[in-house]
Coordinates of C-alpha atoms in Angstrom, one line a residue:
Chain A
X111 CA 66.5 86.1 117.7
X112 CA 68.2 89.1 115.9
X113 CA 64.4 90.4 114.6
X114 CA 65.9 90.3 110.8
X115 CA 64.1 88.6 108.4
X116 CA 65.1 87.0 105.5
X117 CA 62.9 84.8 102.5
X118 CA 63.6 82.4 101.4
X119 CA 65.5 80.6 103.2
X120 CA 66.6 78.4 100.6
X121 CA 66.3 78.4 96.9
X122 CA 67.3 76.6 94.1
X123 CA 67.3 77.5 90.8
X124 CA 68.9 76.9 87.6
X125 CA 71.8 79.1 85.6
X126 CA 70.2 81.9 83.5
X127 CA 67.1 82.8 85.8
X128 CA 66.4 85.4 88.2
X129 CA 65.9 85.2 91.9
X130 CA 64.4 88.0 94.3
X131 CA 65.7 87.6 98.4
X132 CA 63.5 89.7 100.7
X133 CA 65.1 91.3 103.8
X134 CA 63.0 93.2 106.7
X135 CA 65.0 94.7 109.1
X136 CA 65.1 94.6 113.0
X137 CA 62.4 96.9 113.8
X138 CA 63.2 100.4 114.4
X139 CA 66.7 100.2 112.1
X140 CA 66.9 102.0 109.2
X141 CA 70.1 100.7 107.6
X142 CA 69.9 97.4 105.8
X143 CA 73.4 95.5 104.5
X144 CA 73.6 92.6 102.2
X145 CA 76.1 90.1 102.1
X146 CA 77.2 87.0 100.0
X147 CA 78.8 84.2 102.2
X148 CA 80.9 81.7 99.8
X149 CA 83.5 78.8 100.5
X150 CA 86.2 80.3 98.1
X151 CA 85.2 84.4 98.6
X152 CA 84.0 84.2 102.1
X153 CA 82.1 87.2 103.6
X154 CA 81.6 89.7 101.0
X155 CA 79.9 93.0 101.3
X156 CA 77.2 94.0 98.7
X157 CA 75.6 97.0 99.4
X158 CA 73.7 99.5 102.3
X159 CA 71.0 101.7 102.4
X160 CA 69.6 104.1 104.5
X161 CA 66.2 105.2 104.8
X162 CA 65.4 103.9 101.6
X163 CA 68.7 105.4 99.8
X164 CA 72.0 103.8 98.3
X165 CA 74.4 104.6 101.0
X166 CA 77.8 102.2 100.3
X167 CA 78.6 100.1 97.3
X168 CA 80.4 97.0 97.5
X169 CA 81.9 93.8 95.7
X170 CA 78.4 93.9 93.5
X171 CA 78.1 92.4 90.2
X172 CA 76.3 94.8 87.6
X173 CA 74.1 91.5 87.5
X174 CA 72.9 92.3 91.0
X175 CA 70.9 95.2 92.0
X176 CA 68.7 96.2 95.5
X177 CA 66.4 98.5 96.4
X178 CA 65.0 99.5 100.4
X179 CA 61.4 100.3 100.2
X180 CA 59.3 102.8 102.5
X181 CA 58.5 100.2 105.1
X182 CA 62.2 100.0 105.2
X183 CA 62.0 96.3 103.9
X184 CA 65.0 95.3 101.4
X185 CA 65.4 93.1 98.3
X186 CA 68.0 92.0 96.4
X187 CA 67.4 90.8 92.6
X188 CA 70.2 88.2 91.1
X189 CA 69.7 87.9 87.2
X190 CA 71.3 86.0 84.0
X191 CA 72.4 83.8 87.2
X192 CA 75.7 81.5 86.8
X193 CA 76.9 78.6 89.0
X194 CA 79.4 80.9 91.1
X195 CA 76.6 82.8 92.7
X196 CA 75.6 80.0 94.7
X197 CA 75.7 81.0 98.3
X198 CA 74.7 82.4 101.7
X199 CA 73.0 85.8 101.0
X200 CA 73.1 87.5 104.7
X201 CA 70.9 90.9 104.9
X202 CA 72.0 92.8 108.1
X203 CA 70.4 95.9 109.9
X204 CA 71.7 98.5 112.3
X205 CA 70.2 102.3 113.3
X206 CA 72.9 103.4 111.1
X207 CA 76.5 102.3 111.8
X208 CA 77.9 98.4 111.8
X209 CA 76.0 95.9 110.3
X210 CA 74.9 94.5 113.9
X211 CA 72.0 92.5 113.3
X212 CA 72.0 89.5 111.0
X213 CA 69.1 87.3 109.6
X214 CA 69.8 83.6 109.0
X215 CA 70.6 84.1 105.6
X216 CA 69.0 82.6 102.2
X217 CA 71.3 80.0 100.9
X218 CA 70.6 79.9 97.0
X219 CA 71.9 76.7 94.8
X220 CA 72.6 77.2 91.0
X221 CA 71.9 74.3 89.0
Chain B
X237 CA 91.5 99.9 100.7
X238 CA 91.5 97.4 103.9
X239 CA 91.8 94.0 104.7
X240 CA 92.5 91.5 108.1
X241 CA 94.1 88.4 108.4
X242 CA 93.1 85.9 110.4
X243 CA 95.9 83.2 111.6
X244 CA 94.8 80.1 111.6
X245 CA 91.0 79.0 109.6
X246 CA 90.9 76.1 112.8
X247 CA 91.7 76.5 116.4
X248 CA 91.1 73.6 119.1
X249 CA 90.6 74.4 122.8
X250 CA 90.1 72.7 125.7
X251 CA 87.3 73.7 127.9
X252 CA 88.3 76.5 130.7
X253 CA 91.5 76.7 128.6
X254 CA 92.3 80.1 127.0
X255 CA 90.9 80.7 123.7
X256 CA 93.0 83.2 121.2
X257 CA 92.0 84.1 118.1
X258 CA 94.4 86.2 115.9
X259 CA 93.8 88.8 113.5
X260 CA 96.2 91.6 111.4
X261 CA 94.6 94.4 109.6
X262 CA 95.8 96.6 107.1
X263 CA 94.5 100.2 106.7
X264 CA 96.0 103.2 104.9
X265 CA 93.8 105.2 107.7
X266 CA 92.6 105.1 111.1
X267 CA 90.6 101.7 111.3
X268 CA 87.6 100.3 113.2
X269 CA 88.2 97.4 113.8
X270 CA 85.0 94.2 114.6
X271 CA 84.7 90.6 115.8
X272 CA 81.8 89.0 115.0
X273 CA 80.8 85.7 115.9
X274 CA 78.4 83.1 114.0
X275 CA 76.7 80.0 115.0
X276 CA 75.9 77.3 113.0
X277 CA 73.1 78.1 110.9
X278 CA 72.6 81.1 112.0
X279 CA 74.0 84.8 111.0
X280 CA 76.5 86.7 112.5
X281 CA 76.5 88.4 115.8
X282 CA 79.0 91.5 116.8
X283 CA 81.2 90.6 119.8
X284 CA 83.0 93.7 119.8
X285 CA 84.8 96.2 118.2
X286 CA 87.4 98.9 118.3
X287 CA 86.5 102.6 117.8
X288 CA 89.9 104.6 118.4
X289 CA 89.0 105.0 121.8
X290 CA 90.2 102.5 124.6
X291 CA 92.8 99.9 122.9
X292 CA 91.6 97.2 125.6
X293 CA 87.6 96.6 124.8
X294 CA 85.4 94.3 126.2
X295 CA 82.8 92.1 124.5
X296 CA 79.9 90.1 125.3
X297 CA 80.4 86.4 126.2
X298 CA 83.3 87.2 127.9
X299 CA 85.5 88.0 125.2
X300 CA 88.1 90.9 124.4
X301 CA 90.4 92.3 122.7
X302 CA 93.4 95.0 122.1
X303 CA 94.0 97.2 119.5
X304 CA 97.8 97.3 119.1
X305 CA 98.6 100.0 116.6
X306 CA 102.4 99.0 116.4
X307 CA 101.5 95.6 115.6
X308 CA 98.7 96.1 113.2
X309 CA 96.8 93.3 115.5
X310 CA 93.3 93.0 116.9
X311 CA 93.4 89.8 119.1
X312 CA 90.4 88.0 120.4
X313 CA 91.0 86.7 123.9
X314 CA 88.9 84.5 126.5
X315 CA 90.5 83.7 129.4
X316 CA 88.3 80.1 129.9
X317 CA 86.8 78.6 126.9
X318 CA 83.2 77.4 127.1
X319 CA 81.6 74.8 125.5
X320 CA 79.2 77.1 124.0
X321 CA 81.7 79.2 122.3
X322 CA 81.9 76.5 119.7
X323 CA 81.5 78.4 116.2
X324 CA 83.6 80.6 113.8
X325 CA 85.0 84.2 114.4
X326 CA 85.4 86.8 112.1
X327 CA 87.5 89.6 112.3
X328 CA 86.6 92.7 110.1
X329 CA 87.8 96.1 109.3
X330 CA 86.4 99.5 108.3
X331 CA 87.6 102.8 107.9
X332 CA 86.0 105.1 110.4
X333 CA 82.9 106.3 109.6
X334 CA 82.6 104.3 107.0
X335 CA 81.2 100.7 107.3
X336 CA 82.1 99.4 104.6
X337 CA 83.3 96.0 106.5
X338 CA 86.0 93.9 104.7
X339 CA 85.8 90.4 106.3
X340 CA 88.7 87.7 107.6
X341 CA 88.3 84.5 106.3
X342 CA 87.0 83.1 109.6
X343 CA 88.5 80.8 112.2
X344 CA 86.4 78.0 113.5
X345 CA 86.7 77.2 117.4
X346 CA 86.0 73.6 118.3
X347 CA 86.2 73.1 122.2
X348 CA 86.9 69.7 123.9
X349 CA 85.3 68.6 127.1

């Protein structure tokens, strides 16, 4: 058990909407990392904060957006959604350097 | 920017054989280098990595692997493959200080009995 948390653990949903994936991280860690896992992209990284601030920007679509909250719990919001987002969403949390713990991921479908 | 390539998406081993995974990075700067490992189902665990400081480092699980600067190679070595090593490996690169990880596109490691 890594001690990262990640809801839902699957979703499904259909083109146009918005979806919210919630992230708590190991206990003790202050950096959170989201990731999209997809067959034709593979492992792409999104985005890390730290201690509740915007630390590294990756491969994210403007349509995406996170936030780290004082408990140090993490979402990531997906609007105007379209049938290429569908995919693993991994959140990941470390003390502050790699990404070295990994929840199971939310796999999201886009109907 | 900087990327890795993995050789091979499928590797088949034999149990206690030797298990080799390949990777290549490229990096306009000094890189840190990762293998990570993930079950099925599950996320991704870090096996090791390479911070510019030994070339030959040591993993969990047995595994390890050596930073070859000439080559632009990270190779992921276990001398006797396990039937519980079953799963895919990623290889991933960062500049130092900065983990920003770019991902290989995985190798999956079946292992026959």
């Amino acid at each position: 058990d890594s001690g990262v948390t990640q809801t839902p653990k699957h979703l499904i949903t259909a083109t146009g909407q918005r979806v919210t994936l919630r992230c708590s991280p190991r206990s003790g860690d202050l950096s959170v990392y989201w990731y999209q896992q997809s067959l034709d992209q593979g492992l792409q990284f999104l985005i890390q904060y730290y201690n509740g601030e915007e630390r590294a920007k990756g491969n994210i679509l403007e349509r995406f957006s996170a936030q780290q909250f004082p408990d140090l719990h993490s979402e990531l919001n997906l609007s105007s959604l379209e049938l290429g987002d569908s995919a693993l969403y991994f959140c990941a949390s470390s003390l502050g350097g790699e990404p070295l713990h990994f929840g199971n991921g939310t796999r999201l479908t886009v109907t | 920017a900087q990327s890795v390539t993995q050789l091979g998406s499928h590797v088949s081993v034999s149990e206690g054989a030797l298990v080799l995974l390949r990777c290549n990075y490229s990096s306009s700067v000094p890189p840190y280098l990762f293998w990570y490992v993930q079950y099925p189902n599950q996320g991704l665990q870090l096996l090791l990595k390479y911070t510019s400081a030994a070339t030959l480092v040591k993993g969990i699980n047995g595994f390890e692997a050596e930073f070859k600067k000439s080559e632009t190679s990270f190779h992921l070595t276990k001398p006797s493959a396990h039937m519980s090593d079953a799963a895919e490996y990623f290889c991933a690169v960062s500049e130092a200080n900065d983990y920003k990880l770019s991902f290989g596109a995985g190798t999956t490691v079946t292992v026959r009995a």
